[in-house]
Amino acid sequence: MKTQSPKRSAKDIAKTQSAATVTLEMVAKEAGVSPATVSRILNGTAVVSAIRKEAVDAAIAKLGFVPNPVARGLAGGRTFSIGVVTQALDSPFYGSALRGIEEKLLPLGYSPLFVSGQWDAEVETRCMDVLRSRRVDGIIVLTGRLTDKALKAYAKTLPIVVTGRKLSAPGLAGLYCDNVEGARLATQHLIDLGHRQIAFISGDPQHPDAIDRFQGYRNALEAARIRFDPALVAEGGFYEAMGLSRHSLRVPEDVSLIGYDDLSSSLYSNPPLSSIHQSAYELGQQAVEVLLQMLAGQKPAFEVPAPRLVSRESCRRLAL
């Protein structure tokens, strides 16, 4: 069945055409500020009051102003593009982080360029070279296999923000999520419910997140004086399909289950999954904020939220 697109009114067409002719000076006049202030706000380099920034944002929305990245780049020596090295584009966690990055960048007139490192240091290196050849203004690296030494070397030529690392150097900021504490909280929750045989399904054993979470698991067992049993540890790979399989086991009647990251799917599992909350979306947005601080010549100031337990129906208390 063929459908026709609704006809656009002359008013809509005129509005679209006029948006293309709106200038930065017109925005400045509408907001009651100077063109230079508007330019600095768009570039993320302005230090202005919230009221003044809101006035500029309102003027941009009212007039339909669309920043010209080419003109801005010529004026300031920037491309207004940000490179993002992720690891798996189909991962729910990284997908949420990418959405946070994109939604933070686009209103500011920046364009994200996403590439996948595929958990391979050589592939990540090629990704970094591609992004640098595109003259991006900065790069966000979502965890990955690049060494700290390599990241510090890249940071000598452009700002780098990396997640999942306790790392700081000139031009480089690391956003570390406390996976040790997160895994300790998860294990302690099961211990508090009376469980003593607690299995641990890890991710990639070489991944720093997996290493830290395993340490948190061991810490909780040791504090509760529960003997560590290597037979209860299995490699999973950070994919849902590699978790608990169907073996006629009921959750939580036969086995209690707790996850990590508290993805949106946790709410709709059957039963809803207990999890350690670590918002990938918020982490992506924070990575952008830190990178913009660095691009503005500021010393990065940030605090990554601590992991917290979200208890749902996938864990049950054992009878004493």
CSV table of C-alpha atoms in Angstrom, one decimal:
chain,number,residue,atom,x,y,z
A,1,MET,CA,0.0,0.0,0.0
A,2,LYS,CA,1.5,3.3,-1.1
A,3,THR,CA,1.2,6.3,1.3
A,4,GLN,CA,1.8,9.9,0.6
A,5,SER,CA,3.8,12.2,2.8
A,6,PRO,CA,1.7,14.9,4.4
A,7,LYS,CA,2.0,18.2,2.5
A,8,ARG,CA,4.1,20.9,4.1
A,9,SER,CA,2.5,24.2,4.6
A,10,ALA,CA,4.0,27.4,3.2
A,11,LYS,CA,4.6,28.5,6.8
A,12,ASP,CA,6.6,25.3,7.5
A,13,ILE,CA,8.7,25.7,4.3
A,14,ALA,CA,9.4,29.3,5.1
A,15,LYS,CA,10.4,28.4,8.7
A,16,THR,CA,12.9,25.8,7.4
A,17,GLN,CA,14.3,28.2,4.8
A,18,SER,CA,14.6,31.0,7.4
A,19,ALA,CA,16.5,28.7,9.8
A,20,ALA,CA,19.3,28.5,7.3
A,21,THR,CA,19.7,32.3,7.2
A,22,VAL,CA,19.8,32.8,11.0
A,23,THR,CA,23.1,34.2,12.0
A,24,LEU,CA,25.1,34.2,15.2
A,25,GLU,CA,24.6,37.9,15.4
A,26,MET,CA,20.8,37.5,15.3
A,27,VAL,CA,21.0,35.0,18.2
A,28,ALA,CA,23.2,37.4,20.2
A,29,LYS,CA,20.7,40.2,19.7
A,30,GLU,CA,17.8,38.0,20.7
A,31,ALA,CA,19.6,36.8,23.8
A,32,GLY,CA,20.9,40.3,24.8
A,33,VAL,CA,24.6,39.3,24.7
A,34,SER,CA,27.5,39.8,22.4
A,35,PRO,CA,28.2,37.6,19.4
A,36,ALA,CA,31.5,36.6,21.1
A,37,THR,CA,29.6,35.3,24.1
A,38,VAL,CA,27.4,33.2,21.9
A,39,SER,CA,30.4,31.9,20.1
A,40,ARG,CA,32.2,30.9,23.3
A,41,ILE,CA,29.0,29.2,24.6
A,42,LEU,CA,28.8,27.2,21.4
A,43,ASN,CA,32.4,26.3,21.6
A,44,GLY,CA,32.1,25.2,25.3
A,45,THR,CA,34.8,27.7,26.3
A,46,ALA,CA,32.6,30.4,28.0
A,47,VAL,CA,32.4,31.0,31.7
A,48,VAL,CA,29.0,32.6,32.0
A,49,SER,CA,26.0,32.6,34.4
A,50,ALA,CA,23.3,30.0,34.1
A,51,ILE,CA,20.8,32.7,33.3
A,52,ARG,CA,22.9,34.0,30.4
A,53,LYS,CA,23.4,30.6,29.0
A,54,GLU,CA,19.7,29.8,29.2
A,55,ALA,CA,19.0,33.0,27.3
A,56,VAL,CA,21.3,31.9,24.5
A,57,ASP,CA,19.8,28.4,24.4
A,58,ALA,CA,16.3,29.9,24.3
A,59,ALA,CA,17.3,32.3,21.4
A,60,ILE,CA,18.8,29.4,19.5
A,61,ALA,CA,15.6,27.3,19.9
A,62,LYS,CA,13.3,30.2,19.0
A,63,LEU,CA,15.2,31.3,15.9
A,64,GLY,CA,16.1,27.8,14.8
A,65,PHE,CA,19.8,28.6,14.6
A,66,VAL,CA,22.0,25.7,13.3
A,67,PRO,CA,25.7,26.2,14.1
A,68,ASN,CA,28.0,25.8,11.1
A,69,PRO,CA,30.8,23.4,12.1
A,70,VAL,CA,32.9,24.3,9.1
A,71,ALA,CA,32.9,28.0,9.8
A,72,ARG,CA,33.5,27.4,13.5
A,73,GLY,CA,36.4,25.1,12.7
A,74,LEU,CA,38.0,27.7,10.4
A,75,ALA,CA,37.6,30.4,13.1
A,76,GLY,CA,39.0,28.4,16.0
A,77,GLY,CA,41.2,25.7,14.4
A,78,ARG,CA,38.7,23.0,15.4
A,79,THR,CA,36.7,20.4,13.5
A,80,PHE,CA,34.0,20.1,16.2
A,81,SER,CA,34.1,16.4,15.9
A,82,ILE,CA,34.8,14.0,18.8
A,83,GLY,CA,36.2,10.5,18.3
A,84,VAL,CA,34.8,7.7,20.3
A,85,VAL,CA,36.5,4.3,20.6
A,86,THR,CA,34.0,1.7,21.8
A,87,GLN,CA,34.5,-2.0,22.0
A,88,ALA,CA,31.2,-3.6,20.8
A,89,LEU,CA,28.6,-1.6,19.0
A,90,ASP,CA,26.0,-4.2,19.8
A,91,SER,CA,26.7,-4.3,23.5
A,92,PRO,CA,23.8,-3.0,25.7
A,93,PHE,CA,26.3,-1.3,28.0
A,94,TYR,CA,28.3,0.4,25.4
A,95,GLY,CA,25.2,1.2,23.4
A,96,SER,CA,23.8,3.1,26.3
A,97,ALA,CA,27.2,4.9,26.8
A,98,LEU,CA,27.2,5.9,23.1
A,99,ARG,CA,23.7,7.3,23.4
A,100,GLY,CA,24.8,9.4,26.4
A,101,ILE,CA,27.7,10.7,24.4
A,102,GLU,CA,25.7,11.5,21.3
A,103,GLU,CA,22.9,13.3,23.2
A,104,LYS,CA,25.4,15.4,25.1
A,105,LEU,CA,27.4,16.4,22.0
A,106,LEU,CA,24.8,17.1,19.3
A,107,PRO,CA,23.1,20.1,21.0
A,108,LEU,CA,26.5,21.7,21.3
A,109,GLY,CA,27.2,21.4,17.6
A,110,TYR,CA,29.7,18.6,17.9
A,111,SER,CA,29.7,15.4,15.7
A,112,PRO,CA,30.7,12.1,17.3
A,113,LEU,CA,32.6,9.6,15.2
A,114,PHE,CA,32.2,6.1,16.5
A,115,VAL,CA,34.6,3.3,15.9
A,116,SER,CA,34.9,-0.2,17.4
A,117,GLY,CA,38.1,-1.6,18.9
A,118,GLN,CA,36.6,-5.2,19.2
A,119,TRP,CA,38.7,-5.9,22.4
A,120,ASP,CA,41.9,-5.9,20.3
A,121,ALA,CA,44.8,-3.6,21.0
A,122,GLU,CA,45.9,-3.6,17.3
A,123,VAL,CA,42.4,-2.8,16.1
A,124,GLU,CA,42.2,0.0,18.7
A,125,THR,CA,45.5,1.4,17.5
A,126,ARG,CA,44.1,1.6,14.0
A,127,CYS,CA,41.0,3.2,15.3
A,128,MET,CA,43.0,5.9,17.0
A,129,ASP,CA,45.0,6.5,13.8
A,130,VAL,CA,41.8,6.9,11.8
A,131,LEU,CA,40.3,9.3,14.2
A,132,ARG,CA,43.5,11.4,14.4
A,133,SER,CA,43.6,11.5,10.6
A,134,ARG,CA,40.1,12.9,10.7
A,135,ARG,CA,41.5,15.7,12.9
A,136,VAL,CA,39.0,15.2,15.7
A,137,ASP,CA,39.3,17.7,18.6
A,138,GLY,CA,39.5,14.9,21.2
A,139,ILE,CA,38.9,11.2,21.8
A,140,ILE,CA,36.8,9.3,24.3
A,141,VAL,CA,38.1,5.7,24.8
A,142,LEU,CA,35.6,3.3,26.4
A,143,THR,CA,37.8,1.0,28.4
A,144,GLY,CA,39.7,-1.1,25.8
A,145,ARG,CA,43.1,-2.8,25.6
A,146,LEU,CA,45.3,0.1,24.8
A,147,THR,CA,48.1,0.3,27.3
A,148,ASP,CA,48.4,3.3,29.7
A,149,LYS,CA,51.7,4.1,28.0
A,150,ALA,CA,50.0,4.3,24.6
A,151,LEU,CA,47.2,6.5,25.9
A,152,LYS,CA,49.7,8.9,27.5
A,153,ALA,CA,51.5,9.2,24.2
A,154,TYR,CA,48.3,10.0,22.3
A,155,ALA,CA,47.4,12.6,24.9
A,156,LYS,CA,50.5,14.6,24.0
A,157,THR,CA,48.8,15.5,20.7
A,158,LEU,CA,45.1,15.8,21.7
A,159,PRO,CA,42.9,15.5,24.8
A,160,ILE,CA,41.9,11.9,25.7
A,161,VAL,CA,39.3,10.7,28.2
A,162,VAL,CA,39.3,7.0,29.0
A,163,THR,CA,36.8,5.1,31.1
A,164,GLY,CA,37.6,2.3,33.5
A,165,ARG,CA,41.1,3.4,34.3
A,166,LYS,CA,42.8,5.0,37.3
A,167,LEU,CA,44.9,7.2,35.0
A,168,SER,CA,45.9,10.9,35.0
A,169,ALA,CA,48.5,12.6,32.8
A,170,PRO,CA,48.8,15.9,30.9
A,171,GLY,CA,46.0,15.9,28.3
A,172,LEU,CA,44.6,12.6,29.8
A,173,ALA,CA,41.8,12.0,32.3
A,174,GLY,CA,40.6,8.6,33.5
A,175,LEU,CA,37.0,8.0,34.7
A,176,TYR,CA,37.3,5.0,37.0
A,177,CYS,CA,34.2,3.2,38.2
A,178,ASP,CA,34.9,1.3,41.4
A,179,ASN,CA,34.3,-2.2,40.2
A,180,VAL,CA,36.0,-3.7,43.3
A,181,GLU,CA,33.4,-2.1,45.6
A,182,GLY,CA,30.5,-2.9,43.2
A,183,ALA,CA,31.3,-6.6,43.1
A,184,ARG,CA,31.8,-6.6,46.9
A,185,LEU,CA,28.4,-5.1,47.3
A,186,ALA,CA,26.8,-7.8,45.1
A,187,THR,CA,28.5,-10.6,46.9
A,188,GLN,CA,27.8,-9.2,50.3
A,189,HIS,CA,24.1,-8.9,49.4
A,190,LEU,CA,24.0,-12.7,48.7
A,191,ILE,CA,25.9,-13.4,51.9
A,192,ASP,CA,23.4,-11.2,53.9
A,193,LEU,CA,20.6,-13.3,52.4
A,194,GLY,CA,22.2,-16.5,53.8
A,195,HIS,CA,24.0,-17.8,50.7
A,196,ARG,CA,27.3,-19.5,51.2
A,197,GLN,CA,27.9,-21.2,47.8
A,198,ILE,CA,28.3,-18.1,45.6
A,199,ALA,CA,29.4,-18.5,42.0
A,200,PHE,CA,31.1,-15.8,40.0
A,201,ILE,CA,30.6,-15.4,36.2
A,202,SER,CA,33.4,-13.1,35.0
A,203,GLY,CA,33.9,-11.3,31.8
A,204,ASP,CA,37.1,-11.4,29.8
A,205,PRO,CA,39.8,-12.4,32.4
A,206,GLN,CA,42.2,-9.8,30.9
A,207,HIS,CA,39.7,-7.0,31.1
A,208,PRO,CA,40.3,-4.5,34.0
A,209,ASP,CA,36.7,-4.5,34.9
A,210,ALA,CA,36.6,-8.3,35.2
A,211,ILE,CA,39.8,-8.3,37.3
A,212,ASP,CA,38.5,-5.7,39.7
A,213,ARG,CA,35.1,-7.4,40.1
A,214,PHE,CA,36.8,-10.7,40.8
A,215,GLN,CA,38.8,-9.0,43.5
A,216,GLY,CA,35.7,-7.5,45.0
A,217,TYR,CA,34.1,-11.0,45.1
A,218,ARG,CA,37.1,-12.4,46.8
A,219,ASN,CA,37.2,-9.5,49.3
A,220,ALA,CA,33.5,-10.2,50.4
A,221,LEU,CA,34.1,-13.9,50.7
A,222,GLU,CA,37.2,-13.3,52.8
A,223,ALA,CA,35.5,-10.8,55.1
A,224,ALA,CA,32.7,-13.3,55.7
A,225,ARG,CA,35.2,-16.2,56.2
A,226,ILE,CA,33.8,-18.1,53.3
A,227,ARG,CA,36.3,-20.4,51.7
A,228,PHE,CA,37.0,-19.5,48.0
A,229,ASP,CA,36.2,-22.4,45.7
A,230,PRO,CA,37.8,-22.0,42.1
A,231,ALA,CA,35.2,-24.5,40.8
A,232,LEU,CA,32.5,-21.8,41.4
A,233,VAL,CA,34.2,-19.3,39.0
A,234,ALA,CA,33.4,-19.4,35.2
A,235,GLU,CA,34.4,-17.1,32.3
A,236,GLY,CA,31.4,-15.3,30.7
A,237,GLY,CA,32.6,-12.6,28.3
A,238,PHE,CA,30.3,-9.7,29.3
A,239,TYR,CA,27.4,-11.0,27.2
A,240,GLU,CA,24.0,-11.9,28.5
A,241,ALA,CA,23.9,-15.1,26.5
A,242,MET,CA,27.0,-16.3,28.4
A,243,GLY,CA,25.3,-16.0,31.8
A,244,LEU,CA,23.0,-18.5,33.5
A,245,SER,CA,21.8,-21.0,30.9
A,246,ARG,CA,18.5,-22.9,30.9
A,247,HIS,CA,19.0,-26.0,33.0
A,248,SER,CA,15.5,-26.3,34.5
A,249,LEU,CA,16.6,-24.0,37.3
A,250,ARG,CA,14.2,-21.4,38.6
A,251,VAL,CA,15.2,-17.9,39.7
A,252,PRO,CA,15.1,-17.3,42.6
A,253,GLU,CA,13.6,-20.5,43.9
A,254,ASP,CA,16.6,-22.7,42.9
A,255,VAL,CA,19.3,-20.1,42.5
A,256,SER,CA,19.6,-16.4,43.3
A,257,LEU,CA,21.0,-14.2,40.6
A,258,ILE,CA,22.5,-10.7,40.7
A,259,GLY,CA,23.9,-8.8,37.8
A,260,TYR,CA,26.1,-5.7,37.1
A,261,ASP,CA,25.5,-2.4,35.4
A,262,ASP,CA,21.7,-2.4,36.0
A,263,LEU,CA,20.9,-2.2,32.3
A,264,SER,CA,17.3,-1.2,31.4
A,265,SER,CA,16.6,-4.9,30.5
A,266,SER,CA,17.1,-5.7,34.3
A,267,LEU,CA,13.6,-4.2,35.0
A,268,TYR,CA,11.9,-6.4,32.4
A,269,SER,CA,13.6,-9.7,33.2
A,270,ASN,CA,11.5,-12.5,34.6
A,271,PRO,CA,11.9,-12.0,37.5
A,272,PRO,CA,13.3,-8.5,37.6
A,273,LEU,CA,17.0,-8.7,38.1
A,274,SER,CA,18.9,-7.5,41.2
A,275,SER,CA,21.9,-5.6,40.0
A,276,ILE,CA,24.7,-3.2,40.8
A,277,HIS,CA,23.8,0.2,39.4
A,278,GLN,CA,26.4,1.8,37.2
A,279,SER,CA,24.8,4.0,34.6
A,280,ALA,CA,26.6,3.7,31.2
A,281,TYR,CA,24.5,6.6,29.9
A,282,GLU,CA,25.6,8.9,32.7
A,283,LEU,CA,29.2,7.7,32.3
A,284,GLY,CA,29.1,8.6,28.6
A,285,GLN,CA,27.7,12.1,29.4
A,286,GLN,CA,30.3,12.7,32.0
A,287,ALA,CA,33.1,11.7,29.6
A,288,VAL,CA,31.9,14.4,27.3
A,289,GLU,CA,31.8,17.0,30.1
A,290,VAL,CA,35.3,16.2,31.1
A,291,LEU,CA,36.6,16.3,27.5
A,292,LEU,CA,34.9,19.7,27.0
A,293,GLN,CA,36.6,21.0,30.1
A,294,MET,CA,39.9,19.9,28.7
A,295,LEU,CA,39.2,21.5,25.3
A,296,ALA,CA,38.4,24.8,27.2
A,297,GLY,CA,41.8,24.6,28.8
A,298,GLN,CA,40.4,23.8,32.2
A,299,LYS,CA,41.7,21.3,34.7
A,300,PRO,CA,39.2,18.4,34.7
A,301,ALA,CA,36.9,18.4,37.7
A,302,PHE,CA,34.7,15.3,38.1
A,303,GLU,CA,33.5,12.6,40.5
A,304,VAL,CA,32.3,9.3,39.2
A,305,PRO,CA,29.2,8.1,41.1
A,306,ALA,CA,29.9,5.2,43.4
A,307,PRO,CA,28.2,1.9,42.5
A,308,ARG,CA,25.0,1.0,44.4
A,309,LEU,CA,22.9,-2.0,45.0
A,310,VAL,CA,19.5,-2.3,43.4
A,311,SER,CA,17.6,-5.2,45.0
A,312,ARG,CA,14.8,-6.8,43.0
A,313,GLU,CA,13.1,-10.2,42.9
A,314,SER,CA,15.9,-12.4,41.5
A,315,CYS,CA,17.5,-13.0,44.9
A,316,ARG,CA,15.8,-14.7,47.8
A,317,ARG,CA,16.6,-15.1,51.5
A,318,LEU,CA,17.5,-18.6,52.6
A,319,ALA,CA,15.9,-20.0,55.7
A,320,LEU,CA,18.4,-20.2,58.7
